Tab-separated table of C-alpha atoms in Angstrom:
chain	number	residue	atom	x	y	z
A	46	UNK	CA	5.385	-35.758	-77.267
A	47	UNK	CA	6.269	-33.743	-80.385
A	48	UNK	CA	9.568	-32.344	-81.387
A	49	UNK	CA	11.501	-29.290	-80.507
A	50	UNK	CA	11.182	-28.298	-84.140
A	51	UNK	CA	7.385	-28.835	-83.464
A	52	UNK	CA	5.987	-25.492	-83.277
A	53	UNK	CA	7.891	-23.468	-86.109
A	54	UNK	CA	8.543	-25.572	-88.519
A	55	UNK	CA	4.952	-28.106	-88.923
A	56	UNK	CA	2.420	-26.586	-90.989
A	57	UNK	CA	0.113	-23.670	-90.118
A	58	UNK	CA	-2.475	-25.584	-88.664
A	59	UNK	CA	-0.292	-28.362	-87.045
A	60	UNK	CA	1.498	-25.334	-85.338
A	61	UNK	CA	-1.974	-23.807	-84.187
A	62	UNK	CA	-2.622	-27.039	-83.109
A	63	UNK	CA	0.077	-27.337	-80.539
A	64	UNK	CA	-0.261	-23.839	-79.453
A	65	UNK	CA	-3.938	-24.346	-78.598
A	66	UNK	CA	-2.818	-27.326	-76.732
A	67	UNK	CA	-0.511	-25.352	-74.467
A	68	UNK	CA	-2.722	-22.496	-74.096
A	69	UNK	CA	-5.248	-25.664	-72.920
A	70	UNK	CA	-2.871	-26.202	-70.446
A	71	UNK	CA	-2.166	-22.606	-69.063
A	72	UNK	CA	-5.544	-21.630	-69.205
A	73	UNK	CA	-4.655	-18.426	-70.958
A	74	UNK	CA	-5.137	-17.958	-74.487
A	75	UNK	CA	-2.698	-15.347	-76.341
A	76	UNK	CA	-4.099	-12.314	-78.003
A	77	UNK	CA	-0.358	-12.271	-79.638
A	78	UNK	CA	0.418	-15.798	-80.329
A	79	UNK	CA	4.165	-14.419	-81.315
A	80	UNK	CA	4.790	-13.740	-77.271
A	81	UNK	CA	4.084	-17.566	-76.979
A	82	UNK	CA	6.530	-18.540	-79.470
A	83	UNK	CA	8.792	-16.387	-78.321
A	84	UNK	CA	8.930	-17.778	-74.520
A	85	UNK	CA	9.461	-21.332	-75.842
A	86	UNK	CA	12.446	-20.422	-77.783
A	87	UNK	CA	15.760	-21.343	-76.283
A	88	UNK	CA	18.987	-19.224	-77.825
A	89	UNK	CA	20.255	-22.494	-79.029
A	90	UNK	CA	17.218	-23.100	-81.186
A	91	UNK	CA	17.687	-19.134	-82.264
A	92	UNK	CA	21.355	-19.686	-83.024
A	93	UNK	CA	20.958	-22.258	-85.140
A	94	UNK	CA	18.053	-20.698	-87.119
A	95	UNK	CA	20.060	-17.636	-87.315
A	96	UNK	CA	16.800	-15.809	-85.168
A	97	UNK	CA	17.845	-12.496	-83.826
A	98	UNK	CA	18.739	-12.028	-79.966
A	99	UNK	CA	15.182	-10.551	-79.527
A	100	UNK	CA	13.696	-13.739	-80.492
A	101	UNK	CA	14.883	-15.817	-78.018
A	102	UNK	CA	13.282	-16.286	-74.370
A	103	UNK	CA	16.239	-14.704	-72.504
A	104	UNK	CA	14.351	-11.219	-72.060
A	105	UNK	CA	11.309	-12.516	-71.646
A	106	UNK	CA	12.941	-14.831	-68.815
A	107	UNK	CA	14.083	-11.627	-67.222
A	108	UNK	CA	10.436	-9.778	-67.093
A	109	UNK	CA	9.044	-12.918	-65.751
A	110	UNK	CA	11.677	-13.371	-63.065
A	111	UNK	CA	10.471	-9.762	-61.916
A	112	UNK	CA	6.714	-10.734	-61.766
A	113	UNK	CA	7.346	-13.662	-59.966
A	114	UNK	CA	8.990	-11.766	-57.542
A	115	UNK	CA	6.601	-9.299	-57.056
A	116	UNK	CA	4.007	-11.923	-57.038
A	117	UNK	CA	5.705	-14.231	-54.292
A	118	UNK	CA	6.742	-11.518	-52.219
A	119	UNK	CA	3.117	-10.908	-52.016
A	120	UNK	CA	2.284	-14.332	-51.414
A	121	UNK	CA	4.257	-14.599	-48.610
A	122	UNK	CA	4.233	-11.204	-46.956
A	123	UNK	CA	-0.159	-12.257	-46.527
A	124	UNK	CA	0.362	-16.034	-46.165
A	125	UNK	CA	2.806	-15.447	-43.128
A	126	UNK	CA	1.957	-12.277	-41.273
A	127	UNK	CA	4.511	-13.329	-38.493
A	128	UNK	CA	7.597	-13.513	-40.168
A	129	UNK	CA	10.342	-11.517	-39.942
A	130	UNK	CA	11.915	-10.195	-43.250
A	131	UNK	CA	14.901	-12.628	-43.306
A	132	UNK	CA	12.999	-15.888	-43.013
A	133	UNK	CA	10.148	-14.262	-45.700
A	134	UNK	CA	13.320	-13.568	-47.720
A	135	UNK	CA	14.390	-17.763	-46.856
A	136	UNK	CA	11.014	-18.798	-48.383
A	137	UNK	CA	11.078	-16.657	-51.289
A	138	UNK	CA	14.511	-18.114	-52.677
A	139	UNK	CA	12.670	-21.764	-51.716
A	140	UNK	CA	10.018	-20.697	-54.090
A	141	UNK	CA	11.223	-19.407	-56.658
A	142	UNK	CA	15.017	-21.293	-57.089
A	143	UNK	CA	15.390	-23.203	-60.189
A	144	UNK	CA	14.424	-27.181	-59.203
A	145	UNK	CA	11.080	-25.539	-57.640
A	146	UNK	CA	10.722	-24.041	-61.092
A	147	UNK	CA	11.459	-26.985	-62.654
A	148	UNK	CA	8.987	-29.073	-60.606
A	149	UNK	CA	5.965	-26.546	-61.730
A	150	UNK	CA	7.185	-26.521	-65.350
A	151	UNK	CA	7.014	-30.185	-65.460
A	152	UNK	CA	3.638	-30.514	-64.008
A	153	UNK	CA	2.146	-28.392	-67.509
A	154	UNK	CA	4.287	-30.166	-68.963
A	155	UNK	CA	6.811	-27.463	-70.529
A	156	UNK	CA	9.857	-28.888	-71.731
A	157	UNK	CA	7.856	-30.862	-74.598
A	158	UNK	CA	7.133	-27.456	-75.840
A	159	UNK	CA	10.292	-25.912	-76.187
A	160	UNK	CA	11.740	-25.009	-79.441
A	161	UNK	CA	16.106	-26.282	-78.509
A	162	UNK	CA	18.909	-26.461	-81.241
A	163	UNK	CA	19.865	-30.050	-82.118
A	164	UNK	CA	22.996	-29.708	-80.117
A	165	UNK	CA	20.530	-29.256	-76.626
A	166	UNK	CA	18.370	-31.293	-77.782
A	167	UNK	CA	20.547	-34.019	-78.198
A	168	UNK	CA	22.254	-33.543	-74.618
A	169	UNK	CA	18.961	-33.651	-72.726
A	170	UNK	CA	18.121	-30.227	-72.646
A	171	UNK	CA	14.304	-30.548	-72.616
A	172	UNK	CA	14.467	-32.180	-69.395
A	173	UNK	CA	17.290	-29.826	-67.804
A	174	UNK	CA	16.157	-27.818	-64.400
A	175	UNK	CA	17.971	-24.799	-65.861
A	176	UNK	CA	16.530	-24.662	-69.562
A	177	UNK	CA	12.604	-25.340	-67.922
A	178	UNK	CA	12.722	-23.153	-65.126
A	179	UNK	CA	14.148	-20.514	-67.470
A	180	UNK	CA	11.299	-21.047	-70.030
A	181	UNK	CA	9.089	-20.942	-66.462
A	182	UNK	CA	9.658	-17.430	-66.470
A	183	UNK	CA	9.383	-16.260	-69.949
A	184	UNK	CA	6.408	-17.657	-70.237
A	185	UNK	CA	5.001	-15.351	-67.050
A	186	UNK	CA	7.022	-12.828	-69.137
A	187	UNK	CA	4.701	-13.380	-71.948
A	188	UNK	CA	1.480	-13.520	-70.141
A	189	UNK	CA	2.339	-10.328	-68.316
A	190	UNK	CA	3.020	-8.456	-71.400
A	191	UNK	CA	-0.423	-10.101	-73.198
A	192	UNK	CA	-2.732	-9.681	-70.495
A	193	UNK	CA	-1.449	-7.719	-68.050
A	194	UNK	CA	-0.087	-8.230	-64.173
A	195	UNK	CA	-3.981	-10.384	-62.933
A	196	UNK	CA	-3.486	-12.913	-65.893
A	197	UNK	CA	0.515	-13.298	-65.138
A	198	UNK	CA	-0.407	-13.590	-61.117
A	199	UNK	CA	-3.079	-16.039	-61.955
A	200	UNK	CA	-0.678	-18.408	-63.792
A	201	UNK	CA	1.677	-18.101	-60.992
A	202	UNK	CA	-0.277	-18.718	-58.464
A	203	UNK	CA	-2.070	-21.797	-60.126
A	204	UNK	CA	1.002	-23.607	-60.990
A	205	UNK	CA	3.931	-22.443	-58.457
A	206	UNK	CA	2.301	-21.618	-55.312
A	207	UNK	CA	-0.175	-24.089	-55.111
A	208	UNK	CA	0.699	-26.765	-52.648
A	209	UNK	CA	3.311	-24.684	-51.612
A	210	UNK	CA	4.770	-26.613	-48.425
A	211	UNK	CA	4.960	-29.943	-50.116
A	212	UNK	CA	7.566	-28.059	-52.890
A	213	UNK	CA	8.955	-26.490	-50.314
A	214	UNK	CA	9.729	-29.524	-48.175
A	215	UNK	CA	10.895	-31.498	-51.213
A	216	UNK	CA	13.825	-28.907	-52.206
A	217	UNK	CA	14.682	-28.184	-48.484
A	218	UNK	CA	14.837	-32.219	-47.867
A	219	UNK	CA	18.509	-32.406	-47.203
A	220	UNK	CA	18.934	-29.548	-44.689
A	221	UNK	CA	14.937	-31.155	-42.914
A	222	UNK	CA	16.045	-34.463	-43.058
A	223	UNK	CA	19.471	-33.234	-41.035
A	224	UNK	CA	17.904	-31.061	-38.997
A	225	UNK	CA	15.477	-34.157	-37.600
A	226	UNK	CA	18.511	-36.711	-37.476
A	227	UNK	CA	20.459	-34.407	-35.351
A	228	UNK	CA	17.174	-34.085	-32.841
A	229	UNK	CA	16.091	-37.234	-32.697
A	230	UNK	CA	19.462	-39.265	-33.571
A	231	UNK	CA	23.518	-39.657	-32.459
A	232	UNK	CA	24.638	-40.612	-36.258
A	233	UNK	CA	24.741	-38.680	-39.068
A	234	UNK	CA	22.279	-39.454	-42.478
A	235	UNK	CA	24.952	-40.348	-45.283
A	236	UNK	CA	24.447	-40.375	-49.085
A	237	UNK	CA	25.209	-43.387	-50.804
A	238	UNK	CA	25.785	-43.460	-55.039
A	239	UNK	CA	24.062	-47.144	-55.890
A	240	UNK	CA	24.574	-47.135	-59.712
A	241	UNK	CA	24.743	-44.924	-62.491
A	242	UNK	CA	22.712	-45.685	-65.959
A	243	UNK	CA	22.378	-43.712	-69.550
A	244	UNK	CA	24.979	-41.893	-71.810
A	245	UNK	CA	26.585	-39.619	-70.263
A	246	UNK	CA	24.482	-36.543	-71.773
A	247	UNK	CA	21.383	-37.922	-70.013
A	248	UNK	CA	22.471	-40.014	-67.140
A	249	UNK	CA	20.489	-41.385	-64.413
A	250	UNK	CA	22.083	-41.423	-60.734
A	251	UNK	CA	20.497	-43.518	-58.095
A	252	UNK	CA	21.291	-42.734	-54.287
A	253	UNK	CA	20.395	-43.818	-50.924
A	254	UNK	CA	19.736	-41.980	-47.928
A	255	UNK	CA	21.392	-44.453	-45.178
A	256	UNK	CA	21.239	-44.071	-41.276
A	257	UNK	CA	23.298	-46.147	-39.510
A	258	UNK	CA	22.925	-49.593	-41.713
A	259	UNK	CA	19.295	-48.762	-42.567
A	260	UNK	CA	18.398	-47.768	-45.443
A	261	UNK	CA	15.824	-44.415	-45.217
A	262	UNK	CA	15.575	-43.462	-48.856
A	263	UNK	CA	15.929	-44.516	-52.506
A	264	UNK	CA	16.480	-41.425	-55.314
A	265	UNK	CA	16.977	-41.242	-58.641
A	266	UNK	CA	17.645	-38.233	-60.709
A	267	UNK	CA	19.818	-36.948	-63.892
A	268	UNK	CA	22.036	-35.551	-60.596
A	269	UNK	CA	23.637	-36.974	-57.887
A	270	UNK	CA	22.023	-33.726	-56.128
A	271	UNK	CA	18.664	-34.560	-57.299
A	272	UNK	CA	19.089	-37.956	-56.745
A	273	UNK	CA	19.827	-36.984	-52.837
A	274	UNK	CA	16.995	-35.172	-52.471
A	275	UNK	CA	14.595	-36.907	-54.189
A	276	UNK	CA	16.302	-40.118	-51.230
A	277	UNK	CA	16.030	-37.459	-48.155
A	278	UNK	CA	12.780	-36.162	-49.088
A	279	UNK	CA	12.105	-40.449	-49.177
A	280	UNK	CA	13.839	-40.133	-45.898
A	281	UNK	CA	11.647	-37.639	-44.285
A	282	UNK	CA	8.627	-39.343	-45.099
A	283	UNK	CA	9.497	-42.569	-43.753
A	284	UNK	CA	10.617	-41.189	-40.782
A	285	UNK	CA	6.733	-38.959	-40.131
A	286	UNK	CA	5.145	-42.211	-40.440
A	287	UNK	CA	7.098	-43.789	-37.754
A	288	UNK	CA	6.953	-41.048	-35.697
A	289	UNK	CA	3.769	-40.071	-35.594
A	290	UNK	CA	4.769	-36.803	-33.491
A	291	UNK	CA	7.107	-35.994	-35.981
A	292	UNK	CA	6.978	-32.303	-36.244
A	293	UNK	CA	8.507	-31.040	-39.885
């Protein structure tokens, strides 16, 4: 894992280097390498380098929130040819909300690629679900304006809507694992805090999801909301295998 100072500030062919390794990784090579660069720079990283407003990945996070859009609405609008408009709308948000975003940035992964200030750097930033799922998006912003709408849609749909309804059930755990408890159970599912560990600029938070006096689901996560869904998603998948009916 290389530094947040990694790509800027390394020589020229250390810094081609890591950019060939990302584009590896995307599977979509640059024509302006600049557009890159600019998608991995957070505003605290352009603050402190005195970088103008332009050159940090806030527009570019705006373009790509459009494409995505576009490109999900689509998605869906084929995938589920039955829905009405407000549950399409339901599934969209799902999608596209900031831990999904997160998820799919991880999976490249992202945050080791960001250029932060020492300030987010120090608090955790590269692993924060807003700072990743923001550079999510100016990266599509980047593609789009390189290589056009196709090369943008590919990258979307090759790391956010593939396997779909597995990211979809793991950010909607909380309201599925309710929605089962109160059809199949007379108590409630509870959310227990366990133990906290780490500084409190990158803390760890480990819950359990408890029915009753059993114990459904162990999470962890840098937040108590993470940490219940990453216990209820746990939950649900404890519960399928006992119930083999078990319709989710």
């Amino acid at each position: 894992m290389f530094c947040c100072f990694c790509i800027v500030e390394r020589s020229p062919n250390e810094r081609k280097k890591k950019i060939l390794e990302l584009e590896k990784k995307i599977g979509y090579t640059f024509k302006k390498t600049e557009l890159l660069v600019n998608a991995l720079t957070h505003s605290s990283y352009a603050n402190e380098h005195h970088i103008s407003y332009t050159g940090n990945n806030e527009r570019l996070e705006f373009l790509g929130d459009a494409v995505l859009e576009v490109t999900s609405s689509e998605f869906l609008f084929h995938r589920y040819p039955e829905l009405p408009e407000g549950e399409l709308t339901k599934k969209r948000a799902s999608m596209v909300c900031e831990p999904t975003l997160a998820l799919c940035a991880r999976e490249i992964p992202l945050g080791e690629y960001l250029l932060l200030g020492k300030g987010e750097e120090a608090t955790g930033g590269r692993k924060r679900d807003s700072v990743v799922s923001d550079a999510m998006e100016a990266l599509i912003g980047a593609i789009y304006l390189d290589g056009g709408f196709a090369n943008a849609k590919e990258f979307i749909y090759k790391f956010i809507l593939n396997d779909i309804e597995n990211k979809q059930l793991f950010y909607d755990s909380k309201t599925t694992l309710q929605e089962i408890v109160q059809g199949q159970y007379e108590k409630d599912v509870r959310y227990v805090l366990v133990k906290e560990e780490g500084p409190d600029h990158n803390k760890s938070f480990y819950v359990e999801a408890i029915l009753g006096n059993q114990v459904l689901g162990e999470g962890c996560g840098h937040t108590k909301k993470a940490a219940e869904q990453q216990a209820a998603y746990a939950a649900i998948k404890k519960l399928k295998c006992e119930k083999g009916d078990l319709c989710i």
